[in-house]
Coordinates of C-alpha atoms in Angstrom, one line a residue:
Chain A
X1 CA 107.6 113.6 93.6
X2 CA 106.8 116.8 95.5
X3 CA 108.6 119.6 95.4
X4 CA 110.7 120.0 98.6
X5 CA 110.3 124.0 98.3
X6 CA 106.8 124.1 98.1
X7 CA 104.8 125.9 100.8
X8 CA 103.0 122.3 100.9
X9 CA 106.5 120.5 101.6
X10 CA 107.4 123.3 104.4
X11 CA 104.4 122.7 106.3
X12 CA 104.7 119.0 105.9
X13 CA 108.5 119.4 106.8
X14 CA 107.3 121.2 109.8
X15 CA 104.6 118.5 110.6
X16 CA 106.8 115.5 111.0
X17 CA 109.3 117.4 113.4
X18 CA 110.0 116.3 116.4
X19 CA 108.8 118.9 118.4
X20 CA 106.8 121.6 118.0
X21 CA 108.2 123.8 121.1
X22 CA 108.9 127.5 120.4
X23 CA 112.5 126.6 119.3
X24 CA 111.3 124.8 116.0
X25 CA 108.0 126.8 115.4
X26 CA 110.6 130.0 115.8
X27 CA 113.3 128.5 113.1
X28 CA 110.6 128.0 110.5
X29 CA 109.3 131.3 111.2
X30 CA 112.1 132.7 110.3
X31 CA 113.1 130.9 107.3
X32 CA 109.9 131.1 105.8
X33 CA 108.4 134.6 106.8
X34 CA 105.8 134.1 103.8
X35 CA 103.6 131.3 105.7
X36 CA 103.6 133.2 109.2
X37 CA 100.1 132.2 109.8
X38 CA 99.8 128.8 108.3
X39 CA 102.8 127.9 110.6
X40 CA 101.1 129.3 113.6
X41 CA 97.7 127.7 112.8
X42 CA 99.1 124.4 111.9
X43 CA 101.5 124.4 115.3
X44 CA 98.0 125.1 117.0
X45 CA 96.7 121.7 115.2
X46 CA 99.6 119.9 116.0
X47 CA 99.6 120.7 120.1
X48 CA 96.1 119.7 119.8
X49 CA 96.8 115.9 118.1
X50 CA 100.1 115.9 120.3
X51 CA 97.9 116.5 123.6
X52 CA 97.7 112.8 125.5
X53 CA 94.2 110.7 125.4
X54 CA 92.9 108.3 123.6
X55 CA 90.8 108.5 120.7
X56 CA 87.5 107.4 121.1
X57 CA 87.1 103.9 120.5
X58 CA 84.6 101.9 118.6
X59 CA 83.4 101.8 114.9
X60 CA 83.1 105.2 113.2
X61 CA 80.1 105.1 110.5
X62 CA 82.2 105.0 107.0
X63 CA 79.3 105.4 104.7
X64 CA 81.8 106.1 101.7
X65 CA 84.0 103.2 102.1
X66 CA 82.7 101.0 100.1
X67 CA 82.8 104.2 97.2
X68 CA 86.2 104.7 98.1
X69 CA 87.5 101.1 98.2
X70 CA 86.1 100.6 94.7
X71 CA 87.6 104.3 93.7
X72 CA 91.0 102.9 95.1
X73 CA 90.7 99.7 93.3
X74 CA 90.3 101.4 90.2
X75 CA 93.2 102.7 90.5
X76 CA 94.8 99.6 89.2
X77 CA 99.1 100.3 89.4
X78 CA 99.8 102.0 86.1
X79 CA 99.4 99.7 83.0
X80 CA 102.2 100.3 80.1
X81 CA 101.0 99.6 77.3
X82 CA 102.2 95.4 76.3
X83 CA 105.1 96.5 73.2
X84 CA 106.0 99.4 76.1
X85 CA 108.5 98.0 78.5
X86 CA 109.7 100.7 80.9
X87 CA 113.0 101.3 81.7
X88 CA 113.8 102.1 85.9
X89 CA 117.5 103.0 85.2
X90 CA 116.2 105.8 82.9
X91 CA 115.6 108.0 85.9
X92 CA 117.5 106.4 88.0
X93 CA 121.3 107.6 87.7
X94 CA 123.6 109.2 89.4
X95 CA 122.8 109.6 93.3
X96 CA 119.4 108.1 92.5
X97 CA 121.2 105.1 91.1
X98 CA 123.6 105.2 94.3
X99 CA 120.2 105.4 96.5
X100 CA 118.8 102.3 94.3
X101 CA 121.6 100.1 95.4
X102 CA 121.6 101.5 99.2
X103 CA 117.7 100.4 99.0
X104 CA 118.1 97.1 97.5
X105 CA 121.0 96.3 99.5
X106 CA 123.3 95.3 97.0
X107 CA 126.9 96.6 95.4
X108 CA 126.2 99.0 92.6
X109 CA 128.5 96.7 90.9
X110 CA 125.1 94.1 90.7
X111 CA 122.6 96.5 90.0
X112 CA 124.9 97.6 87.1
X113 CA 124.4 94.0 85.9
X114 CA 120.7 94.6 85.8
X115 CA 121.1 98.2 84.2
X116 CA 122.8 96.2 81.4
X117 CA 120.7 93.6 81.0
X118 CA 123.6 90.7 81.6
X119 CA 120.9 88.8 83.8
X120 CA 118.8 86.0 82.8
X121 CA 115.4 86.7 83.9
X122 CA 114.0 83.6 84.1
X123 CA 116.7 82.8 86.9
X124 CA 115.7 86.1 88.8
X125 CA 113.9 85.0 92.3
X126 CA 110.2 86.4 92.6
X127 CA 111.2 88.2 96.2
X128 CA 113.7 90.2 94.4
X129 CA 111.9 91.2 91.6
X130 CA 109.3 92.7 94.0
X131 CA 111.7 94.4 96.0
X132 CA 113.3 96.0 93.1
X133 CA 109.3 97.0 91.7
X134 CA 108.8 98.4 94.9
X135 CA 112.4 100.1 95.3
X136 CA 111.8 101.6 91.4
X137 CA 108.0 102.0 91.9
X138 CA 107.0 100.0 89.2
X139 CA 104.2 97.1 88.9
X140 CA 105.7 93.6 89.5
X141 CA 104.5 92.6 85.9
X142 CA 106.2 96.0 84.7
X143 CA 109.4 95.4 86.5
X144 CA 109.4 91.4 84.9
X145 CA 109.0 93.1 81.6
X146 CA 111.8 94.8 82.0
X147 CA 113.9 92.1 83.0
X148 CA 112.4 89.6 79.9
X149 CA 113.3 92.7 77.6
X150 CA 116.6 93.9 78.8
X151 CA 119.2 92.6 76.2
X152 CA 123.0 92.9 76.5
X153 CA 124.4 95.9 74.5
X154 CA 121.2 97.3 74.1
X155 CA 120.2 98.7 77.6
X156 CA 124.0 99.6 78.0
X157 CA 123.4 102.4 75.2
X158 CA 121.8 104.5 76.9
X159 CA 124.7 105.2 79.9
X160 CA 127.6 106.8 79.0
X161 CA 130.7 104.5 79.7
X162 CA 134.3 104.7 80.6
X163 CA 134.9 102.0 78.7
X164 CA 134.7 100.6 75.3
X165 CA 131.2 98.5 75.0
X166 CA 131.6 94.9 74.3
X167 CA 129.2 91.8 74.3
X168 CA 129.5 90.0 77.2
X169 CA 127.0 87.0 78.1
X170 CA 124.2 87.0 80.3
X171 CA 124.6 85.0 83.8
X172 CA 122.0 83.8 86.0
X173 CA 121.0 85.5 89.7
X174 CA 122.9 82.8 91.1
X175 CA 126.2 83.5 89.1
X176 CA 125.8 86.9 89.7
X177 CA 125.5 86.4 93.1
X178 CA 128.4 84.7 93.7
X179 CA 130.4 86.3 91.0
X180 CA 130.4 89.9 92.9
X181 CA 132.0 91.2 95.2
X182 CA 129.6 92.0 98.3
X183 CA 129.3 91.2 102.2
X184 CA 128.5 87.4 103.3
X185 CA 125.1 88.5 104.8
X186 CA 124.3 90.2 101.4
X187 CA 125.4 86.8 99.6
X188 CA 123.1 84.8 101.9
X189 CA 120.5 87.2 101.7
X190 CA 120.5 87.2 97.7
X191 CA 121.0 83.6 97.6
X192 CA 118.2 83.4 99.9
X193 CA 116.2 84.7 97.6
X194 CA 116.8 81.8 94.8
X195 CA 116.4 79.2 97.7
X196 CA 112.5 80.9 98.6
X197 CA 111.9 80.3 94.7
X198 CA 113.3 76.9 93.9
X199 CA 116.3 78.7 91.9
X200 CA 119.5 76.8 91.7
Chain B
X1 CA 102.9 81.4 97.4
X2 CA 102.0 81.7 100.8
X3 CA 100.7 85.2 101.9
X4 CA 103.2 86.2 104.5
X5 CA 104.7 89.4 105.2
X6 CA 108.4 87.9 105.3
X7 CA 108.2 85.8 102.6
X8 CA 110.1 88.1 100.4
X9 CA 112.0 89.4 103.4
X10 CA 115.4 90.1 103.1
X11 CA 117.4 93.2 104.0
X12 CA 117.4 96.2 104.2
X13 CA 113.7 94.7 105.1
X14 CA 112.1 98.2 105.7
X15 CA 112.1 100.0 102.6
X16 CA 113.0 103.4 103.3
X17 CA 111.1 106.8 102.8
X18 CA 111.6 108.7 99.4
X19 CA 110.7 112.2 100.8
X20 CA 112.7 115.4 100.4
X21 CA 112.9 118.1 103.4
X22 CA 113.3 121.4 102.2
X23 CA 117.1 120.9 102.8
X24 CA 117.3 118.3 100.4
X25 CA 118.0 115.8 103.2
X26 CA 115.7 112.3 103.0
X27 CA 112.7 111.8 105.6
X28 CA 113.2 109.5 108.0
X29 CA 111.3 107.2 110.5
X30 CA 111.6 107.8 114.0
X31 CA 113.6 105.4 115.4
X32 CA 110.2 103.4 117.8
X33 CA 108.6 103.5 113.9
X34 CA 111.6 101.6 112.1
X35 CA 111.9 99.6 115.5
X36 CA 108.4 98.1 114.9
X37 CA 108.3 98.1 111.2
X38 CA 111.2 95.3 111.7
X39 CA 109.5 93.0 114.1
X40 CA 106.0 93.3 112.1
X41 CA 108.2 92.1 108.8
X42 CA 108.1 88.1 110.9
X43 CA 104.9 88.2 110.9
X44 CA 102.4 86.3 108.9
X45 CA 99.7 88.9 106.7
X46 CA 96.9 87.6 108.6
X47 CA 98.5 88.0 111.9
X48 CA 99.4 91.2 110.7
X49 CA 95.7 92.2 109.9
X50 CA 94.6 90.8 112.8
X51 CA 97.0 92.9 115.4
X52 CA 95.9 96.1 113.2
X53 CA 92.4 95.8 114.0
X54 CA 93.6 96.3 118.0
X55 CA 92.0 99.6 118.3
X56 CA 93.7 100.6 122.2
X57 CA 96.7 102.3 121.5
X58 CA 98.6 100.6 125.0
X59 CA 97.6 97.3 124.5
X60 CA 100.9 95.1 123.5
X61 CA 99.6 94.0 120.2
X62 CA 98.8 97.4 118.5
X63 CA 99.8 98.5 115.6
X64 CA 101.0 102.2 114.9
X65 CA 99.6 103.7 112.0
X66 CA 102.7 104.8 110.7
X67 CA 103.1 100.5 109.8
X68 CA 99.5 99.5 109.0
X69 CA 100.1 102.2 106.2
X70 CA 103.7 101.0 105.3
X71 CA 102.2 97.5 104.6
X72 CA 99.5 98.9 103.0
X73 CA 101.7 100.9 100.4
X74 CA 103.7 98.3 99.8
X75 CA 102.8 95.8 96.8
X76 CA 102.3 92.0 97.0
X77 CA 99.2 92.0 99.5
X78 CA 96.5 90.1 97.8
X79 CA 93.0 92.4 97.2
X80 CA 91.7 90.9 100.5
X81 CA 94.1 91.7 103.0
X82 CA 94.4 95.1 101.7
X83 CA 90.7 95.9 101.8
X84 CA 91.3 94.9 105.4
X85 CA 94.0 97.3 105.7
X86 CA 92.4 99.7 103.6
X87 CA 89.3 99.9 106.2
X88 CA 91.4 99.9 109.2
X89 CA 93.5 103.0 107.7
X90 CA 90.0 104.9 107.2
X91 CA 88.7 104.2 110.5
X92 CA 92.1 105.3 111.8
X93 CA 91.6 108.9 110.2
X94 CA 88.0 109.2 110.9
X95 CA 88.7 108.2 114.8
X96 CA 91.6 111.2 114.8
X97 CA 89.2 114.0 112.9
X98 CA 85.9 113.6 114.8
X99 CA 82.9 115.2 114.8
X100 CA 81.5 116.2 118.0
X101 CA 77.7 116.3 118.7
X102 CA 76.2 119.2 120.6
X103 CA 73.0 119.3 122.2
X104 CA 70.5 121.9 120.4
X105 CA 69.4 124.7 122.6
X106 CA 66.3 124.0 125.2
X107 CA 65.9 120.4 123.0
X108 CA 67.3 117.0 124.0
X109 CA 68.2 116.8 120.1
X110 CA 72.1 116.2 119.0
X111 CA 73.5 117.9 116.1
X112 CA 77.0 117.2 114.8
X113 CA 78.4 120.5 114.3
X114 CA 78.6 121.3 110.5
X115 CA 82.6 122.1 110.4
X116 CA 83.6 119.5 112.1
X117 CA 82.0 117.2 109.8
X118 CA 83.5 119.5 106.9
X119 CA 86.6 119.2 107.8
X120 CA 86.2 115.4 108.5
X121 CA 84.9 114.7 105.2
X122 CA 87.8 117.4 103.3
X123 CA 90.6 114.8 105.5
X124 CA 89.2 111.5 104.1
X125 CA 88.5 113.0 100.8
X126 CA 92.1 114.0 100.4
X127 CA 94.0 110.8 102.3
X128 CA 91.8 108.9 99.5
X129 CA 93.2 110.9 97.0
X130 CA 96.5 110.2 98.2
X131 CA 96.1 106.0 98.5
X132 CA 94.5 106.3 95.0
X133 CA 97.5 108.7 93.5
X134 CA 99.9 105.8 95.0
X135 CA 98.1 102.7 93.7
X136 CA 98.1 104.3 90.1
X137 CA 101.9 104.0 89.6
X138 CA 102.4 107.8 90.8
X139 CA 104.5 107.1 94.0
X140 CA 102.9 109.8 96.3
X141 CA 105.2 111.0 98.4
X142 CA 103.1 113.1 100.2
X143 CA 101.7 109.6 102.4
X144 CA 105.5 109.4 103.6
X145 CA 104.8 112.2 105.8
X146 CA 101.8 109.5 107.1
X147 CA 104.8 106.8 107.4
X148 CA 107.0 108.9 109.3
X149 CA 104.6 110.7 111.8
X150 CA 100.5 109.5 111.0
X151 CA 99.3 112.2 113.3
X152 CA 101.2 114.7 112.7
X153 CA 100.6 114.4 109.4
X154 CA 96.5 114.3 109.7
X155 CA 97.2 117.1 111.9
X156 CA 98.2 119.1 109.1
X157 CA 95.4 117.8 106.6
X158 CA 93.3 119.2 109.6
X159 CA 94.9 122.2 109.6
X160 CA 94.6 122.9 105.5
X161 CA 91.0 121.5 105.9
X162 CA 89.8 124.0 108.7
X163 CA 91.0 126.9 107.1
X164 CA 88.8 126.3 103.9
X165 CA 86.0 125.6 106.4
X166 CA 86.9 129.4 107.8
X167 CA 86.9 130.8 104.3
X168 CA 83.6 129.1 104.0
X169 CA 82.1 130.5 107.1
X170 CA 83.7 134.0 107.3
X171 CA 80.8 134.8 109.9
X172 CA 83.0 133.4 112.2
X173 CA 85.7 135.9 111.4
X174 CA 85.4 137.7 114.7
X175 CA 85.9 142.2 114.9
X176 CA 88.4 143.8 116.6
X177 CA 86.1 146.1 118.7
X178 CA 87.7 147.0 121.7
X179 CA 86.0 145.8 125.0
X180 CA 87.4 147.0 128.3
X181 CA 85.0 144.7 130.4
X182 CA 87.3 142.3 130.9
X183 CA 89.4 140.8 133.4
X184 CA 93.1 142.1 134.6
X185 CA 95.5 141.0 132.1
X186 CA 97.8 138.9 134.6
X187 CA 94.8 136.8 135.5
X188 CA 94.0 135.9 132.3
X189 CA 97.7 135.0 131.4
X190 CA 97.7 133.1 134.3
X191 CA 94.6 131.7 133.7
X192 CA 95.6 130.5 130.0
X193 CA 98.7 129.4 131.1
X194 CA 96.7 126.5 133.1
X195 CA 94.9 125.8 130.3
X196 CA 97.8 125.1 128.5
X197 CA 99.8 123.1 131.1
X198 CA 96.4 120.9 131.1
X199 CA 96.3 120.2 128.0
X200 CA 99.4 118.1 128.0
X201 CA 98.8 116.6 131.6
X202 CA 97.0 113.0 131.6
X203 CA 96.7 113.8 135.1
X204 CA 93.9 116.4 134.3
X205 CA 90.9 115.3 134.0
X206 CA 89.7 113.6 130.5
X207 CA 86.3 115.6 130.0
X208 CA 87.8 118.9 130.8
X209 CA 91.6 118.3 128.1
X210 CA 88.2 117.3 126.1
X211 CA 86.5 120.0 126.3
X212 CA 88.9 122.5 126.3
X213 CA 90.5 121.3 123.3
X214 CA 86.7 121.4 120.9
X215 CA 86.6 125.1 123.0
X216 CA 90.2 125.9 120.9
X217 CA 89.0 124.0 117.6
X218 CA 85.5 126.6 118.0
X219 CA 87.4 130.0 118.1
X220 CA 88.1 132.0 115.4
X221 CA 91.0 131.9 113.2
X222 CA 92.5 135.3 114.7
X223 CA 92.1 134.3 118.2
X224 CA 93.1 131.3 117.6
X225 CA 96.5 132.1 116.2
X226 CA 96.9 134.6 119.7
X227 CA 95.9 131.7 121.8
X228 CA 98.7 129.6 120.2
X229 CA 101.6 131.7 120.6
X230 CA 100.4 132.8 124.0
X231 CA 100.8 129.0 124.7
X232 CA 104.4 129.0 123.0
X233 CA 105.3 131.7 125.5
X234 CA 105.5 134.5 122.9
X235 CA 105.4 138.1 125.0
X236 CA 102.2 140.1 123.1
X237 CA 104.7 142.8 123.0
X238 CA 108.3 144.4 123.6
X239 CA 110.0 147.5 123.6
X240 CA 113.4 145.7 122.5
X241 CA 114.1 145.6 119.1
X242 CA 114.5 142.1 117.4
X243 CA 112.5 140.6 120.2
X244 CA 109.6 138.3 118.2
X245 CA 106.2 139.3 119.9
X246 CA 102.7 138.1 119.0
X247 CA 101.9 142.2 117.7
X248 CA 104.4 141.4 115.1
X249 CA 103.7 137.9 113.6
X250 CA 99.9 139.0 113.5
X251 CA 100.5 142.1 112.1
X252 CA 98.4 144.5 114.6
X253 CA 99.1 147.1 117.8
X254 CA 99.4 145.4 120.7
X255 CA 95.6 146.5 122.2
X256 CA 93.9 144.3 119.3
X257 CA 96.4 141.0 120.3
X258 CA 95.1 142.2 124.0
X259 CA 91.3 142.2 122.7
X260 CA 91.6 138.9 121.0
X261 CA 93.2 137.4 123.9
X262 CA 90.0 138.7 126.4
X263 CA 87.9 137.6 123.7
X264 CA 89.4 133.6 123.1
X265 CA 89.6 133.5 126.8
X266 CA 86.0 134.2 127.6
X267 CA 85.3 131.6 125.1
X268 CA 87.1 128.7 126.2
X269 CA 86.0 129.6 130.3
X270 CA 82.6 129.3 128.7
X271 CA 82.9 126.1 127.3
X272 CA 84.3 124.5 130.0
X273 CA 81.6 125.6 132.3
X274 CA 79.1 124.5 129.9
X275 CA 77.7 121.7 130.7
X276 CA 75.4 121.2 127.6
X277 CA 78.2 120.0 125.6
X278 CA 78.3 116.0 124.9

């Protein structure tokens, strides 16, 4: 992740305004005396892309695609090593943890299940495992990993707790599911889920 | 599996951005972005594919480039359909940074001129960088800015990208001589000021918007930066204190804003009488 208080961020803040009237261009001026010009150059880019009419249309010659796609393909989604399981909830706590939930659309009282490893993973539906890869910007093989790996006790170590540990079985998606206390719409969405993928 | 965008579709179905502002607060999709990210979610991947190769940005069917990247970034799209994606995103970028061909002097011969096609090449190069820094596990933030506004945010690759092309050709730096053969000062206001009211009217005339925005990309990084904050309105100077005024952001007296005004102005009236240009 970027730094927000980069010059870099500030001008890409500035890109994705709005509007670029004096008002805004004036505001960042001020705030951030230090990039004077390359505010004033980039609001002269921006009226420029901003100004109506359409780009020509048509096939552009692209003689590095073919370079580039195989360049991009390379970049296969980072491997982890296959005795190194990643764990998401390792940078994700606190707000980020909070944000996690928000993203998935589930209580936090669910994801906490997950954090702790009380789920079995062969009863977790494919849809939601690629939403939380994508949510936790791991690989879809990484994020299964995790999930196979995950043991009760053993993933709770490593957040603190308000309460003394103790073993408590795993449950399946379903269980979960109806066992916690959420919305009807995120019940039938979840349960949804097991339905796509033949879970019962 | 079938390939389909909504097969794993549940809510929240648009995955939101990850992107800090500088106040800490999350980046967010406009509103017509999020709108459209939502309906696209129903449809199949190859209807998907097919509706992003509509290249006319009023037909009914297009696609904004804000969601051809947001379905691109996202994983589950089988090696095909992204190298579908994947070409449509490039010829996206290429069509918004072109390279303009001018006819060579007393010849019927086109040349593409030589920063354009820098900077063309420095903007591909570095959205490249940015779909390959993404792919490898690193989530790249940076393409959020692409999710939330795409042109905007090429705008501002442009804008990074032409000013290592002026670094490179510092022959275009221009000199602050003073030259007193110009026009009276209101009529060249006056003059720029229609410029810049044309620039943002459809209702002007394609060729000239056309030409007088390559005429703006030509001039030199000083004038350039006058030019713009005569366009925002900016007075070149003031006798009241804590009034902004162009003197001040450039950091000159008020007769070299006033030379590089006359001097961008005579440019761009230039090129829009020229007739050469293609």
């Amino acid at each position: 992740m970027s730094n927000p208080h980069d010059p870099e961020a500030i001008l890409d803040a500035f890109a994705v305004e709005a509007t670029h009237d004096w008002s805004t261009l004036d505001r960042y001026l001020r705030q951030y005396p230090e990039l004077t010009e390359e505010l004033i150059d980039l609001s002269s880019e921006l009226r420029l892309a901003n100004a109506p009419g359409k780009p020509a249309g048509g096939t552009v010659a692209d003689p590095g695609l073919e370079a580039a796609w195989q360049e991009f393909l390379g970049c296969k989604r980072q491997a982890v090593p296959s005795n190194e399981v990643v764990n998401p909830f390792v940078r994700c706590k606190g707000a980020a943890f909070v944000q996690l939930a928000a993203a998935l659309n589930v209580p936090r009282s669910f994801l906490t299940a997950f954090r702790d490893g009380l789920v079995t993973a062969t009863s977790i539906p494919e849809p939601f495992t690629r939403r939380f890869a994508d949510a936790t910007s791991l690989s879809v093989e990484s994020a299964r990993d995790y999930f196979v790996q995950a043991q009760p006790g053993l993933a709770a170590l490593a957040f603190k707790s308000d309460v003394k540990p103790s073993h408590q079985g795993q449950k399946t998606f379903r269980e979960l599911v109806l066992a916690t206390e959420m919305t009807d719409e995120q019940r039938q969405l979840l349960l949804r889920d097991c339905d796509a993928d033949g879970l019962y | 599996m079938t390939q389909n965008v909504a097969r794993e579709r549940t809510q929240p179905p648009v995955a939101p951005l990850r992107k800090r502002l500088p106040d800490g607060g999350l980046y967010c999709r406009p509103n017509e972005v999020e709108t459209a990210l939502t309906a696209l979610l129903e449809l199949s991947t190859h209807e998907l594919i097919e509706r992003s190769r509509i290249e006319d940005v009023d037909a009914p069917n297009y696609v904004l480039s804000e969601c051809v990247l947001y379905f691109f970034r996202r994983p589950g799209l089988v090696d095909d359909a992204l190298h579908d994606l994947f070409v449509i995103l490039r010829q996206r970028v290429l069509r918004a940074v072109p390279v303009t061909a001018r006819r060579l002097a007393g010849t019927a011969k086109l040349v593409e001129k030589s920063g354009e096609q820098e900077i063309q090449e420095v903007v591909i190069q570095k959205f490249q960088e940015m779909l390959c820094g993404d792919r490898g596990g690193e989530y790249d933030d940076r393409l959020d800015c692409f999710e939330c506004r795409f042109n905007f945010a090429l705008a501002r690759l442009r804008s990074t990208a032409r000013k290592r092309v002026w670094r490179d050709e510092s022959r275009y730096e221009s000199t602050d001589f003073t030259d007193n053969a110009g026009e009276a000062s209101e009529e060249i206001e006056s003059a720029l000021a229609a410029m810049r009211n044309a620039l943002n009217d459809e209702g002007v005339d394609f060729l000239y918007r056309s030409k007088l925005h390559t005429a703006i990309n030509s001039l030199p990084p000083d004038q350039r930066r006058v030019i713009e904050l005569i366009f925002q309105e900016v007075p070149i100077d003031s006798q009241e204190e804590g009034v902004t005024t162009i003197a001040k952001l450039v950091g000159c007296v008020e007769q070299t804003v006033r030379n590089r005004r006359d001097r961008a102005f005579k440019t761009l009236r230039d090129a829009l009488k020229e007739e050469d240009d293609v």
